[in-house]
Coordinates of C-alpha atoms in Angstrom, one line a residue:
Chain A
S1355 CA 22.1 -4.3 -60.8
T1356 CA 19.0 -3.2 -62.7
L1357 CA 15.9 -3.2 -60.5
P1358 CA 12.9 -5.4 -61.7
I1359 CA 9.7 -3.5 -62.8
Q1360 CA 7.3 -3.6 -60.0
P1361 CA 3.4 -4.0 -60.3
T1362 CA 1.7 -1.5 -57.9
P1363 CA 1.0 -3.2 -54.6
S1364 CA -2.2 -2.9 -52.7
R1365 CA -2.9 0.0 -50.3
H1366 CA -2.6 -2.3 -47.4
L1367 CA 0.8 -3.4 -48.5
Q1368 CA 1.8 0.2 -49.1
S1369 CA 0.8 1.2 -45.6
I1370 CA 2.8 -1.7 -44.1
I1371 CA 5.9 -0.6 -46.1
K1372 CA 5.5 3.0 -45.0
E1373 CA 5.1 1.9 -41.4
L1374 CA 8.3 -0.2 -41.7
Q1375 CA 10.2 2.7 -43.3
Y1376 CA 9.2 5.1 -40.4
T1377 CA 9.9 2.6 -37.6
A1378 CA 13.2 1.5 -39.2
K1379 CA 14.4 5.1 -39.3
T1380 CA 13.4 5.7 -35.7
V1381 CA 15.1 2.6 -34.4
L1382 CA 18.3 3.5 -36.3
E1383 CA 18.3 7.1 -34.9
N1384 CA 17.8 5.9 -31.4
Y1385 CA 20.5 3.3 -31.6
Q1386 CA 23.0 5.8 -33.1
K1387 CA 22.3 8.3 -30.3
E1388 CA 22.6 5.5 -27.7
E1389 CA 25.7 3.8 -28.9
K1390 CA 28.3 6.5 -29.5
G1391 CA 31.2 5.5 -31.7
V1392 CA 29.6 2.4 -33.2
T1393 CA 29.7 2.5 -37.0
E1394 CA 28.7 0.2 -39.8
R1395 CA 30.8 -2.7 -40.9
S1396 CA 30.3 -3.5 -44.6
S1397 CA 31.2 -7.1 -44.2
Y1398 CA 27.8 -7.7 -42.5
R1399 CA 25.1 -7.9 -45.2
L1400 CA 21.3 -7.8 -44.7
P1401 CA 19.4 -9.3 -47.7
C1402 CA 16.9 -6.8 -49.0
L1403 CA 15.3 -7.6 -52.4
T1404 CA 14.7 -11.0 -54.1
S1405 CA 14.7 -11.7 -57.8
D1406 CA 10.9 -12.0 -57.8
P1407 CA 9.5 -8.7 -59.1
K1408 CA 6.1 -9.0 -57.6
P1409 CA 5.4 -7.5 -54.2
P1410 CA 5.4 -8.6 -51.5
N1411 CA 7.7 -11.4 -52.6
S1412 CA 10.2 -9.0 -54.0
L1413 CA 11.1 -8.1 -50.4
N1414 CA 13.2 -10.8 -48.7
S1415 CA 11.0 -10.4 -45.6
S1416 CA 11.6 -13.8 -44.1
A1417 CA 15.4 -13.4 -44.2
I1418 CA 15.1 -9.9 -42.7
L1419 CA 12.6 -11.2 -40.1
T1420 CA 15.2 -13.8 -39.0
Y1421 CA 17.8 -11.0 -38.5
F1422 CA 15.4 -9.0 -36.4
Q1423 CA 14.4 -12.0 -34.3
T1424 CA 18.1 -12.5 -33.7
I1425 CA 18.9 -8.9 -32.6
R1426 CA 15.7 -8.5 -30.6
P1427 CA 17.1 -10.0 -27.3
L1428 CA 20.3 -8.0 -27.8
S1429 CA 18.6 -4.6 -28.0
Q1430 CA 17.3 -2.4 -25.2
N1431 CA 14.5 -0.9 -27.3
Q1432 CA 12.5 -4.1 -27.9
T1433 CA 9.1 -2.4 -28.4
L1434 CA 10.1 -0.9 -31.7
I1435 CA 11.9 -4.1 -32.8
D1436 CA 8.7 -6.0 -31.9
E1437 CA 6.8 -3.6 -34.1
I1438 CA 9.1 -4.3 -37.1
I1439 CA 8.8 -8.0 -36.5
R1440 CA 5.0 -7.8 -36.4
Q1441 CA 4.9 -5.9 -39.7
L1442 CA 7.4 -8.2 -41.4
E1443 CA 5.4 -11.2 -40.3
K1444 CA 2.5 -9.9 -42.4
L1445 CA 4.7 -10.0 -45.5
C1446 CA 6.2 -13.4 -44.8
S1447 CA 5.3 -16.6 -46.5
Q1448 CA 5.3 -19.1 -43.8
D1449 CA 6.8 -22.1 -45.7
L1450 CA 10.3 -20.6 -46.2
P1451 CA 13.1 -22.5 -44.4
K1452 CA 14.5 -20.8 -41.3
M1453 CA 18.0 -19.5 -41.7
E1454 CA 20.6 -19.2 -39.0
V1455 CA 22.1 -15.8 -38.2
S1456 CA 25.4 -15.8 -36.3
V1457 CA 26.1 -12.9 -34.0
P1458 CA 29.6 -11.7 -33.0
E1459 CA 30.7 -12.7 -29.5
R1460 CA 32.4 -9.5 -28.4
S1461 CA 30.1 -6.7 -27.3
F1462 CA 31.5 -3.9 -29.3
E1463 CA 31.5 -6.0 -32.5
R1464 CA 28.0 -7.1 -31.7
K1465 CA 26.9 -3.5 -31.5
R1466 CA 28.5 -2.9 -34.9
F1467 CA 26.5 -5.9 -36.2
I1468 CA 23.2 -4.5 -34.8
F1469 CA 23.9 -1.0 -36.1
T1470 CA 24.8 -2.4 -39.6
I1471 CA 21.5 -4.4 -39.7
L1472 CA 19.4 -1.4 -38.7
K1473 CA 21.2 0.9 -41.1
Q1474 CA 20.9 -1.6 -44.1
F1475 CA 17.2 -2.2 -43.2
S1476 CA 16.5 1.5 -43.2
N1477 CA 18.1 1.8 -46.6
C1478 CA 16.3 -1.3 -47.8
M1479 CA 12.9 0.3 -46.8
D1480 CA 13.7 3.5 -48.5
Q1481 CA 14.5 1.5 -51.7
V1482 CA 11.3 -0.6 -51.4
V1483 CA 9.2 2.6 -50.9
G1484 CA 10.8 4.0 -54.0
L1485 CA 9.9 0.8 -55.9
W1486 CA 6.4 0.0 -54.5
I1487 CA 4.8 3.4 -53.8
P1488 CA 4.0 5.6 -56.7
K1489 CA 5.2 9.2 -56.2
S1490 CA 1.6 10.5 -56.4
S1491 CA 0.3 8.6 -53.4
Chain B
S174 CA 72.4 -31.5 9.3
A175 CA 71.8 -32.6 5.7
L176 CA 69.9 -29.5 5.1
S177 CA 72.8 -27.1 5.7
E178 CA 74.7 -28.3 2.7
T179 CA 71.7 -27.6 0.4
L180 CA 70.7 -24.3 2.0
L181 CA 70.5 -22.4 -1.2
L182 CA 67.3 -24.1 -2.3
A183 CA 66.7 -22.4 -5.6
P184 CA 63.2 -22.5 -7.1
E185 CA 63.1 -24.6 -10.3
S186 CA 60.7 -25.5 -13.2
L187 CA 59.1 -22.0 -13.1
K188 CA 56.1 -21.9 -15.4
V189 CA 53.9 -18.9 -16.0
S190 CA 50.4 -19.0 -17.5
I191 CA 47.8 -16.3 -18.1
D192 CA 44.3 -16.1 -16.8
Y193 CA 42.8 -13.6 -19.1
K194 CA 39.4 -13.4 -17.5
R195 CA 40.9 -12.5 -14.1
Q196 CA 43.8 -10.7 -15.7
C197 CA 46.3 -12.8 -13.6
L198 CA 49.7 -14.3 -14.1
N199 CA 49.6 -17.8 -12.6
L200 CA 53.1 -19.0 -11.4
Q201 CA 54.1 -22.5 -10.4
W202 CA 57.5 -23.9 -9.4
S203 CA 59.1 -26.5 -7.1
I204 CA 62.1 -27.0 -4.9
H205 CA 63.7 -30.2 -6.1
S206 CA 66.8 -30.2 -3.8
L207 CA 64.8 -30.8 -0.6
L208 CA 65.1 -34.3 0.8
Y209 CA 61.8 -36.2 0.6
H210 CA 60.9 -36.0 4.4
Q211 CA 61.9 -32.4 4.9
K212 CA 59.5 -29.5 5.5
V213 CA 61.1 -26.0 5.5
R214 CA 59.7 -22.6 5.9
M215 CA 60.8 -20.5 2.9
I216 CA 60.3 -17.1 1.5
F217 CA 60.1 -16.5 -2.2
Q218 CA 60.8 -13.2 -3.9
I219 CA 59.1 -12.6 -7.3
E220 CA 60.0 -9.9 -9.8
I221 CA 57.7 -8.9 -12.6
S222 CA 58.9 -6.7 -15.5
R223 CA 57.1 -5.3 -18.5
I224 CA 58.3 -4.7 -22.1
E225 CA 61.9 -5.5 -21.1
T226 CA 63.5 -7.3 -18.2
S227 CA 65.1 -4.2 -16.8
N228 CA 61.8 -2.5 -16.5
V229 CA 60.7 -4.1 -13.2
V230 CA 57.1 -3.0 -12.3
W231 CA 56.5 -5.2 -9.3
V232 CA 58.5 -7.0 -6.6
G233 CA 57.0 -9.0 -3.8
N234 CA 57.6 -11.8 -1.3
Y235 CA 55.6 -14.9 -0.6
S236 CA 56.2 -17.1 2.4
T237 CA 55.1 -20.7 2.8
T238 CA 56.2 -24.1 4.1
V239 CA 57.7 -26.2 1.4
K240 CA 58.0 -30.0 1.1
S241 CA 60.2 -31.8 -1.4
N242 CA 59.0 -31.7 -5.0
Q243 CA 55.8 -29.9 -3.9
V244 CA 54.5 -27.8 -6.8
L245 CA 54.0 -24.3 -5.4
H246 CA 51.4 -21.9 -6.9
W247 CA 51.0 -18.2 -6.7
S248 CA 49.2 -15.6 -8.8
W249 CA 49.5 -11.9 -9.5
E250 CA 46.8 -9.7 -10.7
S251 CA 47.7 -7.1 -13.3
E252 CA 46.0 -3.7 -13.5
L253 CA 47.2 -3.6 -17.1
P254 CA 45.6 -6.2 -19.4
L255 CA 48.2 -8.9 -20.0
E256 CA 47.6 -8.8 -23.7
C257 CA 49.0 -5.3 -23.9
V258 CA 52.7 -5.9 -23.5
T259 CA 55.2 -8.7 -22.9
H260 CA 55.7 -9.6 -19.2
F261 CA 58.8 -11.2 -17.7
V262 CA 58.8 -13.1 -14.3
R263 CA 61.6 -14.4 -12.2
I264 CA 61.9 -15.9 -8.7
R265 CA 64.4 -16.6 -6.0
S266 CA 64.1 -18.0 -2.5
A267 CA 65.6 -18.1 1.0
V268 CA 65.1 -20.4 3.9
D269 CA 63.1 -18.6 6.5
D270 CA 62.9 -21.4 9.1
A271 CA 63.1 -20.9 12.9
E272 CA 65.4 -23.9 13.1
F273 CA 68.2 -21.8 11.6
L274 CA 69.1 -18.8 13.6
E275 CA 71.2 -16.8 11.2
S276 CA 69.3 -15.4 8.2
M277 CA 69.9 -17.4 5.0
P278 CA 71.1 -15.7 1.9
W279 CA 68.9 -15.5 -1.2
S280 CA 69.3 -18.2 -3.8
T281 CA 70.2 -17.3 -7.3
W282 CA 67.4 -15.9 -9.5
S283 CA 65.6 -18.2 -11.8
A284 CA 65.8 -17.3 -15.5
W285 CA 63.3 -14.7 -16.7
E286 CA 60.1 -16.4 -17.9
K287 CA 58.7 -14.5 -20.8
V288 CA 54.9 -14.1 -21.3
D289 CA 54.1 -12.8 -24.7
V290 CA 50.7 -12.9 -26.5
Q291 CA 51.4 -10.4 -29.3
D292 CA 51.9 -13.0 -31.9
S293 CA 48.6 -14.7 -31.1
L294 CA 46.5 -11.6 -31.6
G295 CA 45.4 -12.6 -35.1
P296 CA 44.6 -10.3 -38.0
G297 CA 43.5 -6.7 -37.5
Q298 CA 44.8 -3.2 -37.4
L299 CA 44.0 -2.3 -33.8
F300 CA 43.5 -4.4 -30.8
I301 CA 41.9 -3.1 -27.6
Y302 CA 41.9 -4.7 -24.2
P303 CA 40.2 -5.6 -22.0
Q304 CA 37.2 -6.7 -24.0
D305 CA 33.8 -6.6 -22.3
K306 CA 35.1 -5.6 -18.9
L307 CA 32.5 -5.8 -16.0
M308 CA 33.1 -3.3 -13.2
E309 CA 31.4 -1.4 -10.5
E310 CA 30.5 2.3 -10.7
G311 CA 33.3 4.4 -9.1
S312 CA 36.0 1.9 -9.9
S313 CA 38.9 2.4 -12.3
V314 CA 40.2 0.4 -15.3
T315 CA 43.3 0.5 -17.5
I316 CA 42.7 0.0 -21.2
C317 CA 45.4 -0.4 -23.8
Y318 CA 45.5 -0.6 -27.6
I319 CA 48.0 -2.4 -29.7
S320 CA 48.2 -0.8 -33.1
R321 CA 49.5 -2.1 -36.4
S322 CA 48.2 1.0 -38.2
E323 CA 50.5 3.8 -39.4
S324 CA 47.8 6.3 -38.7
K325 CA 47.6 8.6 -35.7
I326 CA 44.9 7.2 -33.4
N327 CA 42.3 9.0 -31.4
C328 CA 40.3 7.3 -28.7
Y329 CA 37.0 8.2 -27.1
L330 CA 34.9 7.1 -24.2
H331 CA 31.2 7.5 -24.9
G332 CA 31.9 10.3 -27.4
L333 CA 34.5 12.1 -25.2
R334 CA 38.1 12.3 -26.5
I335 CA 40.5 10.5 -24.1
H336 CA 44.3 11.0 -24.0
G337 CA 46.5 8.0 -23.3
E338 CA 50.1 7.3 -22.3
Q339 CA 52.4 5.7 -24.9
L340 CA 54.1 2.6 -23.5
T341 CA 55.8 1.5 -26.7
P342 CA 55.7 2.8 -30.3
N343 CA 52.6 0.7 -31.0
V344 CA 51.0 0.4 -27.5
S345 CA 49.2 3.1 -25.6
T346 CA 47.3 2.9 -22.3
F347 CA 44.4 4.8 -20.9
T348 CA 43.6 4.8 -17.1
L349 CA 40.0 5.7 -16.6
R350 CA 39.1 6.5 -13.0
S351 CA 35.8 6.4 -11.0
L352 CA 33.7 5.5 -14.0
P353 CA 29.9 6.2 -13.7
F354 CA 27.1 3.9 -14.7
I355 CA 25.7 5.1 -17.9
K356 CA 23.5 2.4 -19.5
K357 CA 22.8 -1.3 -19.4
T358 CA 24.4 -1.9 -22.8
G359 CA 27.7 -0.6 -21.4
T360 CA 29.9 2.3 -22.2
N361 CA 31.7 2.3 -25.5
F362 CA 35.5 3.0 -25.6
Y363 CA 36.6 3.2 -29.2
C364 CA 39.5 4.4 -31.3
N365 CA 39.4 6.0 -34.8
T366 CA 42.1 7.0 -37.3
E367 CA 42.8 10.7 -37.6
H368 CA 40.2 10.7 -40.5
D369 CA 37.6 9.4 -38.0
K370 CA 37.5 5.9 -39.4
L371 CA 36.5 3.5 -36.7
L372 CA 39.3 1.0 -36.0
N373 CA 38.1 -0.9 -33.0
G374 CA 36.3 -0.7 -29.7
T375 CA 35.4 -2.3 -26.5
V376 CA 32.5 -2.1 -24.1
L377 CA 33.0 -1.3 -20.4
Y378 CA 30.1 -2.7 -18.4
V379 CA 29.9 -0.3 -15.4
S380 CA 27.2 -1.5 -13.1
K381 CA 25.6 0.2 -10.1
V382 CA 27.0 -1.0 -6.8
L383 CA 24.9 -3.8 -5.3
E384 CA 23.4 -2.4 -2.1
E385 CA 22.5 -4.1 1.1
P386 CA 18.8 -4.8 1.2
K387 CA 16.9 -2.3 3.4
N388 CA 13.7 -2.6 5.4
F389 CA 13.8 -6.3 5.3
S390 CA 10.6 -7.6 6.8
C391 CA 8.5 -10.7 6.9
E392 CA 4.8 -11.2 7.8
T393 CA 2.1 -13.7 7.4
Q394 CA -1.6 -13.5 6.7
D395 CA -2.5 -17.0 7.6
L396 CA 0.4 -18.6 9.5
K397 CA 1.0 -20.8 6.4
T398 CA 2.9 -18.5 4.1
L399 CA 5.4 -15.8 5.0
N400 CA 5.7 -12.8 2.7
C401 CA 9.1 -11.2 2.9
T402 CA 9.8 -7.8 1.4
W403 CA 12.8 -5.5 1.2
D404 CA 14.1 -2.5 -0.7
H405 CA 16.7 -3.7 -3.2
G406 CA 18.2 -0.3 -3.9
H407 CA 20.0 0.0 -7.3
D408 CA 19.2 -2.3 -10.1
T409 CA 22.7 -3.5 -11.0
R410 CA 21.6 -5.7 -13.9
L411 CA 23.4 -5.2 -17.3
D412 CA 23.6 -7.0 -20.6
I413 CA 26.5 -9.2 -19.3
Q414 CA 25.3 -9.3 -15.7
P415 CA 21.7 -10.4 -16.3
F416 CA 20.9 -11.3 -12.8
Q417 CA 20.8 -9.7 -9.4
R418 CA 19.8 -12.7 -7.2
Y419 CA 18.2 -12.8 -3.8
T420 CA 18.2 -15.9 -1.6
L421 CA 16.5 -16.6 1.7
F422 CA 18.3 -18.8 4.2
E423 CA 16.5 -19.9 7.4
S424 CA 18.9 -21.1 10.0
F425 CA 16.7 -23.2 12.3
S426 CA 15.3 -25.3 9.5
Q427 CA 18.5 -24.9 7.5
E428 CA 16.3 -24.4 4.4
K429 CA 16.9 -22.0 1.6
K430 CA 14.9 -20.5 -1.2
D431 CA 15.9 -18.7 -4.4
C432 CA 13.6 -15.7 -4.8
E433 CA 12.4 -14.9 -8.2
K434 CA 11.8 -11.2 -7.7
L435 CA 14.1 -8.3 -6.8
N436 CA 12.2 -7.2 -3.8
W437 CA 9.8 -9.8 -2.4
C438 CA 9.7 -13.5 -1.7
T439 CA 7.3 -16.0 -0.1
W440 CA 8.3 -18.8 2.3
Q441 CA 6.1 -21.8 3.1
V442 CA 5.7 -22.3 6.9
R443 CA 6.4 -25.9 7.8
Q444 CA 3.6 -27.7 9.6
D445 CA 5.9 -28.6 12.5
S446 CA 4.7 -25.4 14.1
Q447 CA 8.2 -23.8 14.0
E448 CA 7.7 -20.6 16.0
M449 CA 11.1 -18.9 15.8
Y450 CA 12.6 -17.8 12.5
N451 CA 16.1 -16.5 11.7
F452 CA 16.4 -15.4 8.2
T453 CA 19.4 -14.3 6.2
L454 CA 18.6 -12.5 3.0
V455 CA 21.6 -12.7 0.6
A456 CA 21.8 -10.3 -2.4
E457 CA 24.3 -11.3 -5.1
N458 CA 25.5 -10.4 -8.5
Y459 CA 28.7 -11.2 -10.4
L460 CA 30.7 -8.6 -8.5
R461 CA 29.4 -8.5 -4.9
K462 CA 27.5 -10.3 -2.2
R463 CA 25.5 -8.5 0.5
S464 CA 23.3 -10.0 3.3
V465 CA 21.0 -8.9 6.1
N466 CA 19.5 -10.8 9.0
L467 CA 16.1 -10.9 10.5
D468 CA 14.8 -13.0 13.4
F469 CA 11.2 -13.1 14.7
T470 CA 8.4 -15.1 16.2
L471 CA 5.9 -16.2 13.6
T472 CA 2.8 -15.3 15.6
H473 CA 4.3 -11.8 16.2
R474 CA 4.2 -11.1 12.5
V475 CA 0.5 -11.7 11.7
H476 CA -1.0 -9.2 9.3
P477 CA -4.5 -10.4 8.7
M478 CA -6.4 -10.1 5.4
S479 CA -9.1 -7.6 5.4
P480 CA -12.6 -8.7 6.6
F481 CA -15.1 -9.8 3.9
N482 CA -18.8 -10.3 3.5
F483 CA -19.4 -7.0 5.3
F484 CA -23.1 -6.4 5.3
H485 CA -25.7 -4.4 7.3
K486 CA -29.1 -5.4 8.5
N487 CA -32.0 -4.3 10.7
V488 CA -31.4 -0.7 9.8
N489 CA -33.9 1.7 11.4
S490 CA -33.8 5.4 12.1
T491 CA -31.3 5.3 14.9
S492 CA -29.4 2.0 14.7
A493 CA -28.0 -0.7 12.3
V494 CA -26.4 -4.1 12.7
V495 CA -23.2 -4.9 10.7
T496 CA -21.9 -8.4 10.2
W497 CA -18.6 -9.5 8.6
Q498 CA -16.3 -12.5 8.3
V499 CA -12.6 -13.0 8.8
H500 CA -10.2 -15.4 7.2
P501 CA -9.2 -18.1 9.6
I502 CA -5.6 -17.8 11.0
G503 CA -4.2 -21.0 12.3
R504 CA -6.4 -23.5 14.2
S505 CA -8.5 -21.3 16.5
H506 CA -7.3 -17.8 17.0
T507 CA -9.1 -14.7 17.9
L508 CA -9.0 -11.4 16.0
L509 CA -9.6 -8.0 17.4
C510 CA -11.7 -6.0 15.0
Q511 CA -12.3 -2.3 15.0
V512 CA -15.6 -0.9 13.7
E513 CA -15.8 2.8 12.8
L514 CA -18.8 5.0 12.0
H515 CA -18.0 8.0 9.8
H516 CA -20.2 10.9 8.9
D517 CA -19.1 13.9 6.9
G518 CA -15.5 12.6 7.0
H519 CA -15.4 12.4 10.8
V520 CA -15.1 9.3 12.9
I521 CA -18.1 9.6 15.2
Q522 CA -18.0 6.2 16.8
Q523 CA -15.3 3.5 17.2
K524 CA -15.6 0.1 18.8
N525 CA -13.3 -2.9 19.3
V526 CA -15.0 -6.3 18.9
S527 CA -13.3 -9.8 19.4
V528 CA -14.0 -12.2 16.6
K529 CA -13.3 -15.8 15.8
L530 CA -14.8 -16.2 12.3
N531 CA -18.0 -14.2 12.2
G532 CA -18.3 -10.7 13.5
E533 CA -21.4 -8.8 14.4
Y534 CA -22.0 -5.4 16.0
L535 CA -25.0 -3.2 16.7
I536 CA -24.4 0.5 15.9
S537 CA -26.7 2.7 17.9
E538 CA -27.3 6.5 18.6
M539 CA -27.4 7.2 14.8
Q540 CA -29.3 10.1 13.3
P541 CA -32.4 9.4 11.3
H542 CA -32.3 9.7 7.5
T543 CA -28.6 10.1 7.5
Y544 CA -25.9 8.8 5.3
Y545 CA -23.0 7.0 7.1
L546 CA -19.8 5.2 6.1
V547 CA -19.1 2.1 8.2
R548 CA -15.7 0.4 8.1
V549 CA -14.0 -2.5 9.8
R550 CA -10.5 -3.8 10.1
C551 CA -8.9 -6.5 12.2
A552 CA -5.7 -7.5 13.9
Y553 CA -4.3 -10.6 15.5
S554 CA -5.3 -10.6 19.2
D555 CA -2.5 -12.9 20.5
H556 CA 0.1 -10.4 19.5
F557 CA -0.6 -7.1 17.6
W558 CA 1.6 -6.5 14.5
K559 CA -0.5 -4.7 12.0
W560 CA -4.1 -3.9 11.3
S561 CA -5.6 -5.4 8.2
E562 CA -6.8 -3.1 5.4
W563 CA -10.2 -1.5 6.0
T564 CA -13.4 -2.9 4.5
D565 CA -16.2 -0.4 4.3
Q566 CA -19.8 0.1 3.2
E567 CA -22.4 2.8 3.2
V568 CA -25.4 2.9 5.5
T569 CA -28.4 5.3 5.4
T570 CA -30.7 5.3 8.3
L571 CA -34.4 5.4 7.9
E572 CA -36.5 8.5 8.4
A573 CA -37.8 8.8 12.0
A574 CA -41.4 7.6 12.4
P575 CA -43.9 10.6 12.7
S576 CA -44.3 11.4 16.4

């Protein structure tokens, strides 16, 4: 799908996105090291961008936030997840309806779900950085 | 008697069900041919086969007293997950009653009861059992996979390749012995295709072994609240074993308290001046229960709070008066307080003073114009258990008057 043209976001917004990109990568690497054998399952989909071209609305942060609030109690490394939640909350518009995220019951499948969310979020942040942050800065 | 004609009392209506969580086959059957008033001691022989009836994996006897049409129950725990292969069960019986001298022949076998879950597995290429197994460090587990994939399959435990034993063309088992605790989120066992594509996995939750609480001790600061402490040893909590619970039982009062913390708990002393206490501290998680006992006399376990409002007055070149207060213990009890005078890191004077609420002591034979550290601590006079913590303060004597 063609990506919408993005107006350049503020410096503050750019620093939030860079922070999220870094933390997302760290959490993913930690989880991969910790949970040997767990791989992505493509049937789990984390929403990333919306149709609104204008940052921060072009990032589907409230949906992503719900996913992270769901996986938080399931993960060992809650400090970094809390950091991601804290940053996402800065990008969220409060009035959006809360969505439900269902988590697999069996542990191994639940770990695949968590890993997939972390992987897709990291990819999402790389994509958003590419969109929002001019190469020069 | 009537019984002799119907001595070959064969078991009937055999039903077999599966308890997946406990990995047990539950059997139930009856003896219909007994007359209603009769009670007979009988022995039942049970055979269990896997994959095909000829492959008997377990034979065992079960003795019990049987009444007519009584439904009998018995269960068998399998080390191999019951989902892995088809199981077959049959049973026969013999009268084993002292009333009949000669030994009674076995009845005929019941028909084989087949227990097969393979068709209820649902969609998927590979199934692994057990799922989410909770076990203690050092124990063993048998895992199996049931494959519908043509590919060669490689299985791993926490990244380490594991070789199994093929039971049938599409079922393999892996016996893992003496597993260590690795992490709270469990140890991953998973299987990939030969091209390393993940097919499925399970998580083995290996928990540390719950230990007996050590150094269990209780004391009070005020004869109102008991503070009990202990060393809990390993933390056995895991994702699927979220609690390691401690409960205090007191036998004289028959009261109990669920403790919120892993290694301490408070207990309110009842106002009926109960003197003797007999506590049982029970540690519990999903897999194990441990307990330790402690009995004591309340007034033999007083550990006073440290003295407060510790001041000095009337300081001159060779003496000073120190005053302090102590927290009341019970109605009217005396504390033994110890006053120490330190100079250059050495104790140069030490004195014991009996105190009810307010303490006072004149320190003499001090050097003029000298810095001292004075400290005080107290203990329960009726029965010494522990000193309180020290309370201290600095005192500098005045210069000597010119002679």
